[in-house]
Short mmCIF file of C-alpha atoms and ligand atoms in Angstrom, two decimals:
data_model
loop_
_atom_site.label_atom_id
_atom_site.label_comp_id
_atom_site.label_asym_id
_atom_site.label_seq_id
_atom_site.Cartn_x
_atom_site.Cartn_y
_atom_site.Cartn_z
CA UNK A 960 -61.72 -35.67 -12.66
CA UNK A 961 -62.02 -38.91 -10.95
CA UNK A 962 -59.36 -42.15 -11.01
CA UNK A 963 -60.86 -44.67 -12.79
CA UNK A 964 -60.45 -48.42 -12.13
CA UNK A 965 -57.84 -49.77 -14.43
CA UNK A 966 -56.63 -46.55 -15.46
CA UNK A 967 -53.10 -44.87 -14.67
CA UNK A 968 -53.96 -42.71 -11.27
CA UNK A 969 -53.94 -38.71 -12.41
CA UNK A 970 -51.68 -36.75 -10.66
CA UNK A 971 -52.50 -33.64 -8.50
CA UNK A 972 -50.95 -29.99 -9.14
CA UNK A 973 -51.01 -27.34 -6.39
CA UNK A 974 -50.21 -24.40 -7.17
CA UNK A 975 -48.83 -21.59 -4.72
CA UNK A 976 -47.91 -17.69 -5.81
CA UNK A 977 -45.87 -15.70 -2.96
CA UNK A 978 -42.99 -12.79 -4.05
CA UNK A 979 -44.20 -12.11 -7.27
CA UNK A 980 -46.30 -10.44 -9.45
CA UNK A 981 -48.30 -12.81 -11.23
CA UNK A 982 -46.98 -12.39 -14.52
CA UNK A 983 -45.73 -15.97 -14.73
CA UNK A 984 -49.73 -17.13 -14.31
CA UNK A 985 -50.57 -14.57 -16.65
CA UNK A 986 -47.66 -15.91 -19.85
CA UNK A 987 -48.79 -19.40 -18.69
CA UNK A 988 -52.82 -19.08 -19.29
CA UNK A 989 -51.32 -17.61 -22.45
CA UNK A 990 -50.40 -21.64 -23.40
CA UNK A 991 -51.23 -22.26 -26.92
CA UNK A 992 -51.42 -26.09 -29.00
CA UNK A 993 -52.99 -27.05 -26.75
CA UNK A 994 -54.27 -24.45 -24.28
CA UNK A 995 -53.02 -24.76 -20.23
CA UNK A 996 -56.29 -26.83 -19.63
CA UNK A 997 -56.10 -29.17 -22.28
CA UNK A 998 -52.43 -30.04 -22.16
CA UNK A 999 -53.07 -30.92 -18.48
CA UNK A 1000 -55.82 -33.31 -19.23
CA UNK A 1001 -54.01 -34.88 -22.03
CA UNK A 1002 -51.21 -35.51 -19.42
CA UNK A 1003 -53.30 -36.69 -16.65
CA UNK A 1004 -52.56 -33.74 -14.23
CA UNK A 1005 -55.41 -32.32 -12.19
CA UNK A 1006 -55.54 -28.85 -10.93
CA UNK A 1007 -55.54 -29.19 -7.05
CA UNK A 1008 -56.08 -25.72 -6.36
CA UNK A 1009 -54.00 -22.62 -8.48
CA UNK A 1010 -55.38 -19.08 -7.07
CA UNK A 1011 -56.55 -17.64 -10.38
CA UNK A 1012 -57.76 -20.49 -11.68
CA UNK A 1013 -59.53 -22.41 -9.04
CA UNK A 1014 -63.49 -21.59 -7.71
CA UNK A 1015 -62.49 -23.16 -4.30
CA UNK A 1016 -61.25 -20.43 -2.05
CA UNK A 1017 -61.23 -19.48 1.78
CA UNK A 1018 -61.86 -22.88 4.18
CA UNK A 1019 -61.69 -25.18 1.08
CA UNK A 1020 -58.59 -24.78 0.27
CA UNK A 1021 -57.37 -24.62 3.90
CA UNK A 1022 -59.36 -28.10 4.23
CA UNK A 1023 -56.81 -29.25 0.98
CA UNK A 1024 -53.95 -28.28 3.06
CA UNK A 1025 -54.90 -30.18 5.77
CA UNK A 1026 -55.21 -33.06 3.72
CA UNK A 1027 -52.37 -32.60 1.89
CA UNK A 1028 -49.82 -32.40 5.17
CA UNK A 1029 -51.59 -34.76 7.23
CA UNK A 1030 -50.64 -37.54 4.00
CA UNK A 1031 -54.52 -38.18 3.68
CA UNK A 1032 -54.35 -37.25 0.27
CA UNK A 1033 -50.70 -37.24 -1.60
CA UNK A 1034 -49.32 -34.17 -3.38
CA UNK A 1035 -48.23 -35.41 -6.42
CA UNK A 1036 -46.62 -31.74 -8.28
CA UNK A 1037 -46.19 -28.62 -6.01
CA UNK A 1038 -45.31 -25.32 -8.26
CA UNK A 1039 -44.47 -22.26 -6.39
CA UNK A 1040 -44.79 -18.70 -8.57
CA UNK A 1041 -42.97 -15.87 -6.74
CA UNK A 1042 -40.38 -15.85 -4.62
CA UNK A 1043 -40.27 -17.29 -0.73
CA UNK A 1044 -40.33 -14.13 1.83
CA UNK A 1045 -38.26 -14.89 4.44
CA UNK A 1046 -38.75 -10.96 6.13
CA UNK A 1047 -39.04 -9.84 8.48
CA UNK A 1048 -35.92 -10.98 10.75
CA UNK A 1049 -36.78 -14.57 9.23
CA UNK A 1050 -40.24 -14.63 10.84
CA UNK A 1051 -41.88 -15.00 7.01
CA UNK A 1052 -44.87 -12.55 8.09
CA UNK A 1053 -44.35 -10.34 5.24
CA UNK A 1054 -46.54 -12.97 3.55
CA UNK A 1055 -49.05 -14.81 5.40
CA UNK A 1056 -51.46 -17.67 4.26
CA UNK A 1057 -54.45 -15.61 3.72
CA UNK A 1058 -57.05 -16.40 6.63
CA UNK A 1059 -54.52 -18.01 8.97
CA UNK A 1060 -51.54 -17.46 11.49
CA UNK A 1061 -49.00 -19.32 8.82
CA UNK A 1062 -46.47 -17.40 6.77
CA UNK A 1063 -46.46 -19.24 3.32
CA UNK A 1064 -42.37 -19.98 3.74
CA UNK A 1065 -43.17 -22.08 6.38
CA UNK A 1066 -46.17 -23.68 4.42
CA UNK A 1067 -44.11 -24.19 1.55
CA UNK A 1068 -41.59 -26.08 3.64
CA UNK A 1069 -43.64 -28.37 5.07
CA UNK A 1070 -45.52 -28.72 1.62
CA UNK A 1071 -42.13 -29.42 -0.28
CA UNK A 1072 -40.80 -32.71 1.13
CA UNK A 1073 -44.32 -34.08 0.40
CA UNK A 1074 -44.23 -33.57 -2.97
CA UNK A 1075 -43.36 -36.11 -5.50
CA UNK A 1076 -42.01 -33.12 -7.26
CA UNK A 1077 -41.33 -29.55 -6.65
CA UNK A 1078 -41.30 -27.02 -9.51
CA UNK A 1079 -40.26 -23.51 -9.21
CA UNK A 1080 -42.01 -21.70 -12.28
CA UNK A 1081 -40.21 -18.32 -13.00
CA UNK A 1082 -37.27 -16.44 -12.08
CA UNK A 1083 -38.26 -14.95 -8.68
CA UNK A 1084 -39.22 -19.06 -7.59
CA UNK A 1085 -36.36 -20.28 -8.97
CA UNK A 1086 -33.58 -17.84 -7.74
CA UNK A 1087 -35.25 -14.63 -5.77
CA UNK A 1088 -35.88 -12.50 -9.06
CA UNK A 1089 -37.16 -9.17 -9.13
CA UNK A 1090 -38.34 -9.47 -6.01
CA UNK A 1091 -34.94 -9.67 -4.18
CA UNK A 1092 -33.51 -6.65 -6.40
CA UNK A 1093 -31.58 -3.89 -4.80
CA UNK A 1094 -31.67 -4.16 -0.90
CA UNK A 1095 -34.48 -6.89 -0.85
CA UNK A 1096 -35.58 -5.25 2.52
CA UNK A 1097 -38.32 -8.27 2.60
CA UNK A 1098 -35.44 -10.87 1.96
CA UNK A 1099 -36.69 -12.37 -1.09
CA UNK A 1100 -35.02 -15.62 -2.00
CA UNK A 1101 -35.55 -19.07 -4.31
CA UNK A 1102 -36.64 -22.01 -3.12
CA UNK A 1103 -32.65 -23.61 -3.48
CA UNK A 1104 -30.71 -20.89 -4.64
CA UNK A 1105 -30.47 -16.93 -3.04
CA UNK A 1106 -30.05 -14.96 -6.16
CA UNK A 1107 -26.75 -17.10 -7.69
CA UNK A 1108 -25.77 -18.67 -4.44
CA UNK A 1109 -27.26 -22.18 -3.55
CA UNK A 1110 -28.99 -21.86 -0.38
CA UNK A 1111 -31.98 -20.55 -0.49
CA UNK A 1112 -35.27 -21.99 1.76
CA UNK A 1113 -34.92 -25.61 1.13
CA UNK A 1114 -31.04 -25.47 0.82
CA UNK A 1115 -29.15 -27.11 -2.16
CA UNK A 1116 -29.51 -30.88 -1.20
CA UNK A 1117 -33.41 -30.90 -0.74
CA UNK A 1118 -34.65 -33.70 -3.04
CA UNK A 1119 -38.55 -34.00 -3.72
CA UNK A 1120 -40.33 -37.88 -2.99
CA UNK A 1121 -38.77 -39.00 -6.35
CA UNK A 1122 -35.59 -38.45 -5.64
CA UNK A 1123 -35.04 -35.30 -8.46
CA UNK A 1124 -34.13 -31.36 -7.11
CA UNK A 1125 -36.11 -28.86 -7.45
CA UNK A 1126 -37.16 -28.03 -11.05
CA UNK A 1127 -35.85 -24.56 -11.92
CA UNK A 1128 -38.23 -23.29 -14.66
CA UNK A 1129 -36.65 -19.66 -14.74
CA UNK A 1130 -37.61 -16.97 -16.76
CA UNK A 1131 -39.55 -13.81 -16.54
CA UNK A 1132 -41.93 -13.99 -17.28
CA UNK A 1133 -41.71 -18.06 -17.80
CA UNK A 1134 -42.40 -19.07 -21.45
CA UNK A 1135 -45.96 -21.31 -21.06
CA UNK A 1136 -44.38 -23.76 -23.21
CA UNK A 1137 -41.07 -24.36 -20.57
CA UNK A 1138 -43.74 -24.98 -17.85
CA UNK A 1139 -45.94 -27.38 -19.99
CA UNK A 1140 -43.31 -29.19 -21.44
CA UNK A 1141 -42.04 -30.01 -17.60
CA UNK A 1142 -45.64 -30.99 -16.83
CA UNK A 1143 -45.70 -33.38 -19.58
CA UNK A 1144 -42.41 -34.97 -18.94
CA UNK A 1145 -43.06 -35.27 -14.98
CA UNK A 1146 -45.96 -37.08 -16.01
CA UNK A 1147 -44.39 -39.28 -18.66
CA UNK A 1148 -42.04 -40.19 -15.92
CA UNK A 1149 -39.34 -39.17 -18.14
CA UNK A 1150 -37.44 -36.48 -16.44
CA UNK A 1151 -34.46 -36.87 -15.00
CA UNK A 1152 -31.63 -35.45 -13.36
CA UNK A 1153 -29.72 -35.73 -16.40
CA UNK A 1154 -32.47 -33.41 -18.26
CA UNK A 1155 -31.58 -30.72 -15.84
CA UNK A 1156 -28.61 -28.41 -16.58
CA UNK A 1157 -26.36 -27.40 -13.36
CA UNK A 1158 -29.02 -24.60 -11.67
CA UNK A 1159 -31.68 -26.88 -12.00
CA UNK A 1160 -32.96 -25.27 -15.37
CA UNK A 1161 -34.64 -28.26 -17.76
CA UNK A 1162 -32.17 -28.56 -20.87
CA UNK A 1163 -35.09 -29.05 -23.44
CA UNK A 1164 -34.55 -25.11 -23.17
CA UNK A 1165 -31.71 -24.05 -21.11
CA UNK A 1166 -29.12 -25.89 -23.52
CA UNK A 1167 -29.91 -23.47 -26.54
CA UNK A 1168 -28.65 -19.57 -26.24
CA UNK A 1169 -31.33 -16.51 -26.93
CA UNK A 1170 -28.74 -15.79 -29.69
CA UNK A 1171 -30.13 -19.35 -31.43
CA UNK A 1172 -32.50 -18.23 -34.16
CA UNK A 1173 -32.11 -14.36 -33.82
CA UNK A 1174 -33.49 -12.19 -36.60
CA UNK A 1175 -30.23 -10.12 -36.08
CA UNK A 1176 -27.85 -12.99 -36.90
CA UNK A 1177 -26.84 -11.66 -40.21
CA UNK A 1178 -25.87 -8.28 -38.36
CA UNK A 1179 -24.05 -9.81 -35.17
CA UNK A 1180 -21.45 -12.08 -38.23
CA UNK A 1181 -20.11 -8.30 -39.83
CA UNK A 1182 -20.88 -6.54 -35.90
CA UNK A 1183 -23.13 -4.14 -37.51
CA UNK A 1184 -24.80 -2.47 -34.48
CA UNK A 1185 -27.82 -0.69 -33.76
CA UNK A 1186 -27.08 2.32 -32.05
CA UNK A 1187 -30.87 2.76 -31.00
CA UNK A 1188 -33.78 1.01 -29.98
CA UNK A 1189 -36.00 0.10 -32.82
CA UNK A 1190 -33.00 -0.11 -35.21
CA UNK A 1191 -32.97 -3.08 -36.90
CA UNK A 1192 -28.58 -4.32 -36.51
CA UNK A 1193 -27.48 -6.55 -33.71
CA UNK A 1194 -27.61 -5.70 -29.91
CA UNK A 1195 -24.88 -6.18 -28.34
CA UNK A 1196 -21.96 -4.20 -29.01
CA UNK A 1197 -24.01 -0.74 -27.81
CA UNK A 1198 -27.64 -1.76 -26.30
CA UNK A 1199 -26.78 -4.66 -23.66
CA UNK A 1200 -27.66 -7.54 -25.36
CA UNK A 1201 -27.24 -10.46 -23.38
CA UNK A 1202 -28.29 -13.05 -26.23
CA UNK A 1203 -24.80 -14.69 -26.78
CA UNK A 1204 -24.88 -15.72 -23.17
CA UNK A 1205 -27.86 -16.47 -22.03
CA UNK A 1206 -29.59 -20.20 -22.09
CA UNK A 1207 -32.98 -20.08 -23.30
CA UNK A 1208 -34.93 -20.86 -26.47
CA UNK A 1209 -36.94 -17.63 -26.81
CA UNK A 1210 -35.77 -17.32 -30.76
CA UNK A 1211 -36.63 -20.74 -31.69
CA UNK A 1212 -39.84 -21.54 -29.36
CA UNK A 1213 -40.85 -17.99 -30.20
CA UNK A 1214 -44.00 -16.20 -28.15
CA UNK A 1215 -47.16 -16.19 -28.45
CA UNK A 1216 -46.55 -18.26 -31.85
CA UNK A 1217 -44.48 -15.04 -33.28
CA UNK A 1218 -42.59 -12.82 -30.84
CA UNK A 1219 -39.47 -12.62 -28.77
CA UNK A 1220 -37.60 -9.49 -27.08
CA UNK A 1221 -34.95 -9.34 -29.55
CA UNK A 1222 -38.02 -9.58 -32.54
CA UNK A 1223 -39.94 -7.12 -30.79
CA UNK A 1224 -36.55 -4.70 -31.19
CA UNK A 1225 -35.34 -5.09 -27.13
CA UNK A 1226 -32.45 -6.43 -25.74
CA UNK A 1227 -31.82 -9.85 -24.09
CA UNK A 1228 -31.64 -9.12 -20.23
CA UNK A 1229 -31.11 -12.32 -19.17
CA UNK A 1230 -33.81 -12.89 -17.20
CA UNK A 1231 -34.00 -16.51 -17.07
CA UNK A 1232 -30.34 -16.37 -15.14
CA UNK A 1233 -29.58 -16.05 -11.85
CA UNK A 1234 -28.53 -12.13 -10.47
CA UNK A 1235 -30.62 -10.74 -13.54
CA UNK A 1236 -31.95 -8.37 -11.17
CA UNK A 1237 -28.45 -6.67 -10.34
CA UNK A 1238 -26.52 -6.76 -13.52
CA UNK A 1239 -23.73 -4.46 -13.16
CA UNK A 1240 -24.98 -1.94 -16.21
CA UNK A 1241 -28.38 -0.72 -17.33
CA UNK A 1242 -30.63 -3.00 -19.22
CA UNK A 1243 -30.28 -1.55 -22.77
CA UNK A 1244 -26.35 -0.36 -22.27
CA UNK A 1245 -23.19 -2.47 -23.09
CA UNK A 1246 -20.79 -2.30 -20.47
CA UNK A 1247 -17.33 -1.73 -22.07
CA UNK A 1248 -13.70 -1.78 -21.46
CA UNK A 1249 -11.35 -0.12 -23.80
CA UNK A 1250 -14.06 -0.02 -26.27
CA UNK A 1251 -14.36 -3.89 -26.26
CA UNK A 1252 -17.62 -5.00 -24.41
CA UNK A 1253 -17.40 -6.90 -21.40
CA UNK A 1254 -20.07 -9.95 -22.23
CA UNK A 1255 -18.51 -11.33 -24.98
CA UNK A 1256 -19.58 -15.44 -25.66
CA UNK A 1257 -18.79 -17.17 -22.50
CA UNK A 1258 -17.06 -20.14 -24.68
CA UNK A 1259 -14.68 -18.14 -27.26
CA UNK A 1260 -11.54 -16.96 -26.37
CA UNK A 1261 -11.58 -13.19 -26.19
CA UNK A 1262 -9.08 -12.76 -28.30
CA UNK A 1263 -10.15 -14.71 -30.87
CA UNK A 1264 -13.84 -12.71 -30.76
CA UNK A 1265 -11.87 -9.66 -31.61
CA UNK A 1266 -9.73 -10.43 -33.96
CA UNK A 1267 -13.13 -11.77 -36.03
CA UNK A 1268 -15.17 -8.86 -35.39
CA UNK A 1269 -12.50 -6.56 -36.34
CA UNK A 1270 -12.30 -8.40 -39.85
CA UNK A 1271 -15.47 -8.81 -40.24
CA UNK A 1272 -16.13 -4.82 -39.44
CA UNK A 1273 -13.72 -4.09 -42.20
CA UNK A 1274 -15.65 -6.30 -44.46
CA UNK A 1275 -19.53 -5.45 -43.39
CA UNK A 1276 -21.37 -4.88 -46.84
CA UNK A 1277 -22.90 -1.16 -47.48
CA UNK A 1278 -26.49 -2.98 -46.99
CA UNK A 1279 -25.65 -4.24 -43.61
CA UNK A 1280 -24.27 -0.99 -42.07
CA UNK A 1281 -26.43 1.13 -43.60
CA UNK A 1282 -29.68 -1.38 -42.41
CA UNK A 1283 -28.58 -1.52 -38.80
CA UNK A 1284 -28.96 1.81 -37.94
CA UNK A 1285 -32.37 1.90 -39.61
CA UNK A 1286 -35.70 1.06 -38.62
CA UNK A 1287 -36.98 -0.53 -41.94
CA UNK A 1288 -34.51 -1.89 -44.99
CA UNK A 1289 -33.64 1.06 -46.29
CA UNK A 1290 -30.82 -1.40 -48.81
CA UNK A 1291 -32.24 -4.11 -49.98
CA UNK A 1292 -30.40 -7.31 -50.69
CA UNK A 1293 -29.02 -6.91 -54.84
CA UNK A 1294 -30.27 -9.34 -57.08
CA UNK A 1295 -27.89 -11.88 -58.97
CA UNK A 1296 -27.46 -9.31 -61.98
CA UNK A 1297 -25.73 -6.71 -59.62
CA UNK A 1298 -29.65 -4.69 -59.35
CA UNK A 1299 -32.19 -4.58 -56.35
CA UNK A 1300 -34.87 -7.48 -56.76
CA UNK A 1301 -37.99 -6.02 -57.39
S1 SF4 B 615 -40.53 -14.34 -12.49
FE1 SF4 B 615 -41.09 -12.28 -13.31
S2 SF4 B 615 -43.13 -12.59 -14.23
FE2 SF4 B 615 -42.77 -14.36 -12.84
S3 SF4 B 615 -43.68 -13.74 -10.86
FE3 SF4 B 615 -41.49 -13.13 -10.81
S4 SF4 B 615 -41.48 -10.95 -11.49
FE4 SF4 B 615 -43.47 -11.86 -12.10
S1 SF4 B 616 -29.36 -8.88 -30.97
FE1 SF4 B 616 -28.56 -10.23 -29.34
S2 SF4 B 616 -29.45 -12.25 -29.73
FE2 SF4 B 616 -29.70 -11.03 -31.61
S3 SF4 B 616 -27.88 -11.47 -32.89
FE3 SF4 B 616 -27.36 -9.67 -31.65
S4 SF4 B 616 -26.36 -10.54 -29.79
FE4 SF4 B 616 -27.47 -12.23 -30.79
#
């Protein structure tokens, strides 16, 4: 769409995928009230290029990068999906820029400083991700951070043209409504460092816990546990949940209109946090010491958490322990007359 005279000048979005596997495109397309396209019109973004969703392929879009780093055309929102590859031996030619001589790290550094802004969408962008697990033999990083370490390819005091960090959209995949939200506030013009929490994560999500808004809420107050997947009690004293401690609003801006992990009967696994990758115990087991569990909330004194869940273990109703370890209600809540409702 063109600029018209008179009009506030749309902004431009490029979009670049490198370490990943496309699953943060695939959630995003996946936008919903209003759909990816829409929202971007209504905020005055244009689609630059984005390799799934653009026609323009091959010499046009090495023509737009051309333009882009010569200044002949400005780059007003860069968004990289994936992880930088800095392997091998820091060369970058793991990953090249298809039909050139370039590897995309060194594209996306000379890209980054151009931008007004610079948005990392998804876990892998943001902090190295899956991509960096285990020995990350193609040395898989963030664009400021290297798993929980600032650093990364940019380093922690790159600043984009307006002056903010890079915009740490984690998550994996990325919830389509964290990434459309940041659209619509870097076009508002209302973003600021403020509205970033201390990795770079935008607080419009990061400042709520998965815990927020959990169907299991009832179960984690008397610590009646599921002992299985696909029981119905809370997840975290035996399966690994990670909800208590882990900054996202996946329980109150639920998926696809309806769903989260913890609704769909799996375990928070913290993937919008740095190091998800290499936690120190399997995904769906609670690490332990002396029977207590290791992850308890970050902000209660540990103490204090067990001295409450061993009172309210003593007092968990017979509906509550005999429901957690179920995979339907087999108790039913009693009615006020002492009897079942019907
Ligand atoms: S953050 Fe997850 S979903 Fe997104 S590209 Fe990386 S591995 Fe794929
Ligand atoms: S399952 Fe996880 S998120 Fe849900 S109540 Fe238990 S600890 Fe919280």
């Amino acid at each position: 769409m063109q600029n018209l005279p008179g009009k506030p000048r749309r902004l431009n979005l490029l979009w670049l995928q490198s370490g990943g596997c496309g699953g943060c495109t695939l959630s995003l397309i996946g936008a919903e009230s209003p759909d990816l396209l829409t929202a971007l019109d209504i905020a005055g973004i244009d689609l630059a290029w984005h390799p799934s969703l653009s026609e323009a392929t091959g010499f046009e879009l090495h023509e737009l990068l051309a333009r882009l780093i010569s200044g002949e055309e400005p780059l007003d929102i860069l968004c990289l999906e994936g992880s930088v590859i800095r392997g091998p031996r820091g060369t970058g030619r793991f990953h090249m820029l298809s039909g050139s001589e370039r590897p995309m790290k060194d594209l996306i550094a000379d890209l980054a400083p151009l931008a007004n802004h610079v948005v990392a969408v998804g876990t892998c962008a943001a902090f190295g991700g899956i991509t960096a697990a285990g020995d990350n033999p193609s040395d898989a990083c963030g664009l400021v951070y290297d798993g929980r370490e600032p650093g990364g390819l940019l380093g922690p005091r790159f600043r984009a043209r307006s002056g903010l960090p890079v915009i740490n959209v984690s998550g994996c995949p990325v919830h389509p409504g964290w990434v459309v939200e940041t659209f619509l506030q870097l076009a508002g013009g209302t973003l600021t460092e403020a509205d970033l929490d201390g990795i770079g994560r935008p607080r419009f999500y990061a400042d709520h816990l998965v815990h927020h808004g959990c169907t299991r809420n009832e179960f984690y107050e008397f610590k009646a546990s599921a002992r299985n997947l696909s029981e119905m009690g809370c997840m975290m004293e035996h399966l690994g949940c990670m909800g208590t401690q882990v900054h996202a609003d996946c329980n109150i801006r639920l998926w696809n209109g309806e769903g989260s992990c913890t609704r769909g009967g799996y375990p928070c696994i913290s993937c919008t946090e740095p190091g998800f990758e290499e936690l120190d115990h399997p995904f769906t087991l609670t690490p332990k010491r002396a029977g207590i569990p290791v992850g308890l909330p970050t902000d209660m004194p540990k103490a204090w958490f067990v001295a409450l869940a061993s009172l309210s273990k003593a007092a968990t109703p017979e509906r509550l322990r005999k429901n957690a370890v179920a995979d339907h209600i087999v108790v039913p809540p009693v009615g006020r007359q002492g009897k079942p409702q019907k």
